[in-house]
CSV table of C-alpha atoms in Angstrom, one decimal:
chain,number,residue,atom,x,y,z
A,1,LEU,CA,133.3,72.5,82.8
A,2,ALA,CA,137.0,73.5,82.5
A,3,LYS,CA,137.5,77.2,81.8
A,4,THR,CA,140.8,78.2,80.2
A,5,THR,CA,142.6,81.5,80.3
A,6,GLN,CA,145.5,82.6,78.1
A,7,PRO,CA,147.3,85.9,77.4
A,8,ILE,CA,145.7,87.8,74.5
A,9,SER,CA,149.0,88.5,72.7
A,10,MET,CA,152.7,88.0,72.8
A,11,ASP,CA,155.6,89.3,70.7
A,12,SER,CA,158.9,87.6,70.2
A,13,TYR,CA,161.9,87.8,67.9
A,14,GLU,CA,163.2,85.2,65.5
A,15,GLY,CA,165.3,82.6,67.1
A,16,GLN,CA,164.0,83.1,70.6
A,17,GLU,CA,162.1,80.5,72.7
A,18,VAL,CA,158.5,81.4,73.4
A,19,ASN,CA,156.4,80.1,76.3
A,20,ILE,CA,152.7,80.5,76.3
A,21,THR,CA,150.8,79.5,79.5
A,22,CYS,CA,147.2,78.5,79.8
A,23,SER,CA,145.3,78.3,83.1
A,24,HIS,CA,142.6,75.7,83.6
A,25,ASN,CA,141.8,75.5,87.2
A,26,ASN,CA,138.8,73.3,86.9
A,27,ILE,CA,140.4,70.6,84.8
A,28,ALA,CA,138.8,67.2,85.3
A,29,THR,CA,140.7,64.0,86.0
A,30,ASN,CA,140.0,62.5,82.5
A,31,ASP,CA,140.9,65.7,80.6
A,32,TYR,CA,143.8,65.9,78.3
A,33,ILE,CA,145.4,69.2,77.3
A,34,THR,CA,145.8,70.0,73.7
A,35,TRP,CA,147.3,72.9,71.9
A,36,TYR,CA,146.4,74.1,68.4
A,37,GLN,CA,147.8,76.6,66.0
A,38,GLN,CA,145.6,78.7,63.7
A,39,PHE,CA,146.7,80.8,60.8
A,40,PRO,CA,144.3,83.4,59.2
A,41,SER,CA,141.5,81.9,57.1
A,42,GLN,CA,142.4,78.4,58.1
A,43,GLY,CA,141.1,75.9,60.7
A,44,PRO,CA,143.2,75.2,63.8
A,45,ARG,CA,146.0,72.6,63.5
A,46,PHE,CA,147.1,70.2,66.2
A,47,ILE,CA,150.5,71.0,67.8
A,48,ILE,CA,150.9,68.8,70.9
A,49,GLN,CA,148.9,67.1,73.6
A,50,GLY,CA,149.7,65.9,77.1
A,51,TYR,CA,148.2,64.7,80.3
A,52,LYS,CA,150.9,65.4,82.9
A,53,THR,CA,154.6,66.2,83.2
A,54,LYS,CA,156.4,67.0,80.0
A,55,VAL,CA,155.7,66.0,76.4
A,56,THR,CA,158.0,66.9,73.5
A,57,ASN,CA,157.6,66.4,69.7
A,58,GLU,CA,159.4,67.8,66.7
A,59,VAL,CA,157.8,71.2,66.9
A,60,ALA,CA,157.1,72.0,70.6
A,61,SER,CA,157.2,71.0,74.2
A,62,LEU,CA,154.4,71.0,76.7
A,63,PHE,CA,154.9,71.4,80.4
A,64,ILE,CA,152.2,70.4,82.8
A,65,PRO,CA,152.7,70.8,86.6
A,66,ALA,CA,151.6,68.1,89.0
A,67,ASP,CA,148.4,69.9,89.9
A,68,ARG,CA,147.5,70.2,86.1
A,69,LYS,CA,145.9,73.6,86.7
A,70,SER,CA,148.0,75.1,84.0
A,71,SER,CA,150.1,74.2,81.1
A,72,THR,CA,152.9,75.9,79.1
A,73,LEU,CA,153.5,75.5,75.4
A,74,SER,CA,157.1,76.0,74.6
A,75,LEU,CA,158.2,76.8,71.0
A,76,PRO,CA,162.0,76.7,70.6
A,77,ARG,CA,163.7,79.1,68.2
A,78,VAL,CA,160.6,80.6,66.6
A,79,SER,CA,160.6,81.9,63.0
A,80,LEU,CA,158.4,84.4,61.2
A,81,SER,CA,156.2,81.6,60.1
A,82,ASP,CA,155.2,80.8,63.7
A,83,THR,CA,153.2,84.0,63.8
A,84,ALA,CA,149.7,82.6,64.5
A,85,VAL,CA,147.0,82.3,67.2
A,86,TYR,CA,147.7,79.5,69.7
A,87,TYR,CA,144.8,77.9,71.5
A,88,CYS,CA,144.7,75.5,74.4
A,89,LEU,CA,141.9,73.0,74.6
A,90,VAL,CA,140.8,71.1,77.6
A,91,GLY,CA,138.2,68.4,77.1
A,92,ALA,CA,135.5,67.5,79.5
A,93,VAL,CA,133.2,64.5,79.7
A,94,SER,CA,130.0,64.7,81.6
A,95,GLY,CA,127.9,61.6,81.4
A,96,SER,CA,127.2,61.1,77.7
A,97,ALA,CA,127.9,64.7,76.8
A,98,ARG,CA,131.1,66.2,75.8
A,99,GLN,CA,131.9,69.9,76.3
A,100,LEU,CA,135.1,71.3,74.9
A,101,THR,CA,136.6,74.5,76.0
A,102,PHE,CA,139.0,76.3,73.9
A,103,GLY,CA,141.0,79.2,75.4
A,104,SER,CA,140.5,82.6,73.9
A,105,GLY,CA,143.7,82.2,72.0
A,106,THR,CA,147.1,83.9,72.2
A,107,GLN,CA,148.2,85.9,69.1
A,108,LEU,CA,151.9,85.3,68.8
A,109,THR,CA,153.7,87.8,66.6
A,110,VAL,CA,157.3,86.9,65.6
A,111,LEU,CA,159.4,89.9,64.6
A,112,PRO,CA,162.5,89.9,62.4
B,1,GLY,CA,144.1,60.8,52.6
B,2,ALA,CA,141.7,63.7,52.3
B,3,GLY,CA,141.1,66.0,55.2
B,4,VAL,CA,138.0,67.5,56.5
B,5,SER,CA,136.1,69.4,53.9
B,6,GLN,CA,133.4,72.0,54.3
B,7,SER,CA,131.0,73.7,51.9
B,8,PRO,CA,130.4,76.3,50.9
B,9,SER,CA,133.6,78.1,51.7
B,10,ASN,CA,131.7,81.4,51.8
B,11,LYS,CA,128.0,82.1,52.1
B,12,VAL,CA,126.3,85.5,52.0
B,13,THR,CA,122.7,85.6,52.8
B,14,GLU,CA,119.9,88.0,53.8
B,15,LYS,CA,118.5,88.3,57.2
B,16,GLY,CA,115.7,85.9,57.8
B,17,LYS,CA,116.8,83.3,55.2
B,18,ASP,CA,117.8,79.8,56.1
B,19,VAL,CA,121.2,78.4,55.5
B,20,GLU,CA,122.7,75.0,55.4
B,21,LEU,CA,126.4,74.3,56.0
B,22,ARG,CA,128.0,71.0,55.2
B,23,CYS,CA,130.9,69.1,56.7
B,24,ASP,CA,132.6,66.0,55.3
B,25,PRO,CA,134.7,64.4,58.0
B,26,ILE,CA,137.8,62.2,57.5
B,27,SER,CA,136.7,58.7,56.6
B,28,GLY,CA,136.5,56.5,59.6
B,29,HIS,CA,136.3,59.3,62.1
B,30,THR,CA,133.4,58.6,64.4
B,31,ALA,CA,133.4,61.9,66.3
B,32,LEU,CA,132.4,65.2,64.6
B,33,TYR,CA,132.3,68.7,66.1
B,34,TRP,CA,130.9,72.1,65.1
B,35,TYR,CA,132.4,75.3,66.3
B,36,ARG,CA,131.7,79.0,65.6
B,37,GLN,CA,134.4,81.6,65.5
B,38,SER,CA,133.4,85.3,65.3
B,39,LEU,CA,135.7,87.8,63.9
B,40,GLY,CA,138.8,88.1,66.1
B,41,GLN,CA,137.4,85.8,68.7
B,42,GLY,CA,138.1,82.3,69.9
B,43,LEU,CA,136.3,79.1,69.1
B,44,GLU,CA,132.8,78.5,70.5
B,45,PHE,CA,131.8,74.9,70.8
B,46,LEU,CA,128.4,74.2,69.4
B,47,ILE,CA,127.7,70.5,69.2
B,48,TYR,CA,129.4,67.2,68.8
B,49,PHE,CA,128.3,63.9,67.2
B,50,GLN,CA,129.4,60.4,68.2
B,51,GLY,CA,128.3,58.4,65.2
B,52,ASN,CA,124.9,59.8,64.2
B,53,SER,CA,123.8,60.9,67.7
B,54,ALA,CA,124.4,64.2,69.4
B,55,PRO,CA,124.5,63.5,73.1
B,56,ASP,CA,124.5,67.2,74.0
B,57,LYS,CA,123.0,70.1,72.1
B,58,SER,CA,123.3,72.7,74.8
B,59,GLY,CA,126.1,74.5,73.0
B,60,LEU,CA,123.8,75.6,70.2
B,61,PRO,CA,123.1,79.3,70.6
B,62,SER,CA,119.3,79.2,70.0
B,63,ASP,CA,116.6,77.0,68.6
B,64,ARG,CA,117.2,78.4,65.2
B,65,PHE,CA,120.3,76.2,65.1
B,66,SER,CA,120.1,72.5,64.4
B,67,ALA,CA,122.5,69.9,63.2
B,68,GLU,CA,122.3,66.3,62.0
B,69,ARG,CA,124.6,63.6,60.8
B,70,THR,CA,123.7,60.7,58.6
B,71,GLY,CA,125.4,57.5,57.9
B,72,GLY,CA,128.1,58.3,60.5
B,73,SER,CA,129.7,60.6,57.9
B,74,VAL,CA,128.4,63.9,56.5
B,75,SER,CA,127.0,66.5,58.8
B,76,THR,CA,124.9,69.5,58.1
B,77,LEU,CA,124.4,72.6,60.4
B,78,THR,CA,121.2,74.5,59.6
B,79,ILE,CA,120.5,78.0,60.7
B,80,GLN,CA,116.9,79.1,60.3
B,81,ARG,CA,115.8,82.7,60.0
B,82,THR,CA,119.4,84.0,60.1
B,83,GLN,CA,120.3,87.1,62.0
B,84,GLN,CA,123.2,89.5,61.6
B,85,GLU,CA,124.8,88.2,64.8
B,86,ASP,CA,125.0,84.7,63.2
B,87,SER,CA,127.8,86.1,60.9
B,88,ALA,CA,130.9,84.1,61.7
B,89,VAL,CA,133.2,81.3,60.5
B,90,TYR,CA,131.7,77.9,61.2
B,91,LEU,CA,134.3,75.3,61.7
B,92,CYS,CA,133.9,71.5,61.6
B,93,ALA,CA,136.4,69.0,63.0
B,94,SER,CA,136.5,65.3,63.3
B,95,SER,CA,138.4,62.8,65.4
B,96,LEU,CA,139.0,59.1,65.3
B,97,ALA,CA,137.0,58.4,68.4
B,98,HIS,CA,135.3,59.8,71.5
B,99,GLY,CA,137.5,61.1,74.3
B,100,SER,CA,139.5,64.2,75.0
B,101,ALA,CA,142.8,62.4,74.1
B,102,ASN,CA,141.9,62.3,70.5
B,103,GLU,CA,143.3,64.9,68.1
B,104,GLN,CA,140.7,66.9,66.2
B,105,PHE,CA,141.3,67.6,62.5
B,106,PHE,CA,139.7,70.8,61.4
B,107,GLY,CA,138.2,71.8,58.1
B,108,PRO,CA,138.8,75.2,56.5
B,109,GLY,CA,135.5,76.6,57.7
B,110,THR,CA,132.5,78.3,56.1
B,111,ARG,CA,132.4,82.1,56.4
B,112,LEU,CA,128.8,83.1,56.8
B,113,THR,CA,127.8,86.7,56.3
B,114,VAL,CA,124.3,87.8,57.1
B,115,LEU,CA,123.3,91.1,55.5
């Protein structure tokens, strides 16, 4: 079962690039890496997903090194509205079961 | 289309009472997940359904917790003889299919408070 580790919190200023790294040393061959964003009193919302190398969409980039033991979420030019908790999720499949491990989350605070 | 909905949004109950939480997934989504999030904490995986079956229930905290899904759609999470440590937000999510590559869509959660 893949265990994930993230920094508890990060601060940034508006307009800066923010990089949040998640460690998942026991990631399995079939696991994808997914990042979610959560605002207070809401459920998490999908940001980006990848398997290896680099993935980019309209809101973020995801960097995954060759060994896949970590991943880095990159948010370009953050704004105040990006203040939220960011979780990485690594899926695991074992036989017919499916265990999912969310990281403990990183509280990103964007300052003016 | 409609997203994942959960009811009730808030539930206050007394210790020892049973509660039932409901999740309506996105239509056509075959996989459904329940998570628990305690105040200021991350998400704790409880159980997942593929169709109406739950291949693995080992994430449920105790035998007071049970879940079922009928018709491949609505799911209910039942907590019997609630305890104060059961107080948390219970989140439901659904995805199109089984497999870690599938995006999960989350509901707004049910905030459970056990007095």
